Structure formats: C-alpha cells, structure tokens
PDB file of C-alpha atoms in Angstrom:
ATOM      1  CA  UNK A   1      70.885-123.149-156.885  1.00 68.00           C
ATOM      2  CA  UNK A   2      67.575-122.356-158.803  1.00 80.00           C
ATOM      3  CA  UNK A   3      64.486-120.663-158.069  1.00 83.00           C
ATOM      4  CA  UNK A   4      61.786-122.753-156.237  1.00 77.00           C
ATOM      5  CA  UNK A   5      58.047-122.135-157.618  1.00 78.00           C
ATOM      6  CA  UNK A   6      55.008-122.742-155.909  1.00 74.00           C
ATOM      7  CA  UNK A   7      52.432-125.434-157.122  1.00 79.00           C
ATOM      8  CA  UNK A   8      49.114-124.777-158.143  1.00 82.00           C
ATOM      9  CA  UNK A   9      46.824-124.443-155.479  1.00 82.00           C
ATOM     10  CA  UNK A  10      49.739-124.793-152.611  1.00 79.00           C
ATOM     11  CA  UNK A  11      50.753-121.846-150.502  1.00 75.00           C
ATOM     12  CA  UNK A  12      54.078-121.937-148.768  1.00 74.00           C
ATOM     13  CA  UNK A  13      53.223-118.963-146.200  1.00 77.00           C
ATOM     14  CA  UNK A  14      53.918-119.637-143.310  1.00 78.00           C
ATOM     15  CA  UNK A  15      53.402-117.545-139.627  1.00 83.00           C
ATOM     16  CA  UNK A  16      55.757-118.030-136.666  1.00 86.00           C
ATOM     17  CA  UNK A  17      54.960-117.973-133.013  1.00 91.00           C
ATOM     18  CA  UNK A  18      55.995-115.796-130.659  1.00 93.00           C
ATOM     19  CA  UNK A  19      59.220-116.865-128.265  1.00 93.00           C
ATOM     20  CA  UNK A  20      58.505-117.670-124.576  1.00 96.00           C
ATOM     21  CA  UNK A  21      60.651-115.543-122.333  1.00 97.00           C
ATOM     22  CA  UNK A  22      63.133-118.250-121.856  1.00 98.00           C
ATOM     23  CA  UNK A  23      63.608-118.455-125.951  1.00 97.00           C
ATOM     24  CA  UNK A  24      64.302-114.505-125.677  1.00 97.00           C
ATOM     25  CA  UNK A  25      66.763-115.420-122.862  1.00 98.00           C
ATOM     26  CA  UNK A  26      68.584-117.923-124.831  1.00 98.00           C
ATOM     27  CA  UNK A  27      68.347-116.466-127.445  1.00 97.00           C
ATOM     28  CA  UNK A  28      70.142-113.378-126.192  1.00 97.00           C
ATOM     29  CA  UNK A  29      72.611-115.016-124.165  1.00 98.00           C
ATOM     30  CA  UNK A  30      73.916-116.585-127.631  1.00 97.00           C
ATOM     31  CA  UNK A  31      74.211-113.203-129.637  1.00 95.00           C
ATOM     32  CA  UNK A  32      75.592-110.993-126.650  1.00 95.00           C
ATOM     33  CA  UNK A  33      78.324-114.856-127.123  1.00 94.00           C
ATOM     34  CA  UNK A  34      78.631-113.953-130.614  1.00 93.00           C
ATOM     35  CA  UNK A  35      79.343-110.569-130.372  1.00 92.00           C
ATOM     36  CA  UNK A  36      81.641-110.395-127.778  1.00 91.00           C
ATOM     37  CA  UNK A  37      83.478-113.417-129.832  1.00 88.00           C
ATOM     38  CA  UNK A  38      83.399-111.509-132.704  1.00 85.00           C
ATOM     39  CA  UNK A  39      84.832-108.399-131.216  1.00 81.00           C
ATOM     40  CA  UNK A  40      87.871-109.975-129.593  1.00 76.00           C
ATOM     41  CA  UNK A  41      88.407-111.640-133.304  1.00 75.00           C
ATOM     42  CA  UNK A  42      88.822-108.346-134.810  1.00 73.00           C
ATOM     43  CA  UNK A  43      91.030-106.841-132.239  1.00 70.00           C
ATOM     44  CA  UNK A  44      93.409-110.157-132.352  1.00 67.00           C
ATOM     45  CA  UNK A  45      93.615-109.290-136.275  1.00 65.00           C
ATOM     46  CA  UNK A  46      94.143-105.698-136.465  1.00 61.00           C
ATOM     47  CA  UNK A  47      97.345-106.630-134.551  1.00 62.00           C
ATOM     48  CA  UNK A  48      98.481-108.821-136.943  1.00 61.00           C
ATOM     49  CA  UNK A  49      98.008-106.104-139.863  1.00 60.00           C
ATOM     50  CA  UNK A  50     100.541-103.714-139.106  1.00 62.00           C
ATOM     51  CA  UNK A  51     103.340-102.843-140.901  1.00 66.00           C
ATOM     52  CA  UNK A  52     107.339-102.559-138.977  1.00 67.00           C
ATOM     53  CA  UNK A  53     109.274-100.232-140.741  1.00 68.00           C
ATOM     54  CA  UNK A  54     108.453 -98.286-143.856  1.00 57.00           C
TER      55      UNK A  54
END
C-alpha cells in the first residue's frame, strides 16, 4: 500500500457532522454488542488455555 499525495491546488480536508440522537443511540447499542461479544470470547478462551497436570 503506498502513500497517497495531494494534487496541486486540491485539498482533501474534510469536516464531519454531528450525529442526531438516534445515530448516538445506534451507535451505542452496537459497541455496548461488541463489547459484551467480545468479553464472553475471552472468557470461552481462557478456559481452553489451561494446563491438566504438570
């Protein structure tokens, strides 16, 4: 993957706009998803790690 330059006399600045309160909701909704799938992930595979007998 290279580096992309700009062209003379183009500026690729941009500015977002703010989320509406049902973006924020989404939004949240997804990552508290995420989070909580992530979590149970990494209890399910600590189990698996450990060692019987040593």
């Amino acid at each position: 993957m290279g580096l992309i330059k700009e062209p003379k006399n183009v500026d690729f600045t941009g500015q977002s706009e703010p989320w509406t309160e049902e973006e924020l909701k989404d939004f949240r909704k997804l990552m508290s998803e995420l989070k909580a799938k992530t979590a149970k992930r990494k209890v399910q595979s600590s189990k698996k790690k450990r060692k019987v007998g040593a």
